[in-house]
């Protein structure tokens, strides 16, 4: 049950670079391998959670594509794109939708330093009509070839790493946990370090115990929770 020091240091490093003010909303993306690839990019840039709005069925994650990133990113399965976007706006997010129209800005012209949510549409049809009316700004990725669109997972990766670049330039990228509240930092570190035990605590509706600087649980457990 004890964590090796190197493992705990890595988990702590990842936790300290996570950002709660950046997320992705998938508007009826239908292909599981695209979802898996997007989650992999989310983990790479430090996102804590993403949203999948799918009216037909809940998508499953391909482990071979996600490479384990699904363990580190909370995926919220939603049924209403309107409610999802509204909740994010209430939390202060600016909503960007990938769409080519007369009002679209090229993505590098936008300021992604503040709370940012990218809405990415279905592989074939793009953003739904209701989503088009809810987003704050439509954005596009400039194309030089005959094809005027990218695979949705590729587009997500380009946008997310542009956020990372801008925040590095503006020196707003978290390095010691600034991207999360204190409670969220504690929650993530415990769930990363002891996922099975954390699951037991959640099922019993118990608060997580503290972890010391060496990654050990401070509060003794009466019996292992699995």
PDB file of C-alpha atoms in Angstrom, residues 9 22-23 44 75 82 89 102 115 129 139 201 208:
ATOM      1  CA  UNK A   9       7.112  12.867  -6.242  1.00  0.00           C
ATOM      2  CA  UNK A  22      -9.230  24.984 -18.602  1.00  0.00           C
ATOM      3  CA  UNK A  23     -11.550  22.319 -19.975  1.00  0.00           C
ATOM      4  CA  UNK A  44      -0.613  16.345 -21.095  1.00  0.00           C
ATOM      5  CA  UNK A  75     -14.768  12.692 -17.601  1.00  0.00           C
ATOM      6  CA  UNK A  82     -27.047  23.807 -22.973  1.00  0.00           C
ATOM      7  CA  UNK A  89     -20.341  30.254 -17.865  1.00  0.00           C
ATOM      8  CA  UNK A 102     -17.698  35.145 -40.759  1.00  0.00           C
ATOM      9  CA  UNK A 115     -10.793  30.528 -17.695  1.00  0.00           C
ATOM     10  CA  UNK A 129     -27.174  24.447 -33.724  1.00  0.00           C
ATOM     11  CA  UNK A 139     -12.567  30.051 -33.564  1.00  0.00           C
ATOM     12  CA  UNK A 201     -14.029   6.614   1.105  1.00  0.00           C
ATOM     13  CA  UNK A 208     -10.184  11.736   2.727  1.00  0.00           C
TER      14      UNK A 208
END
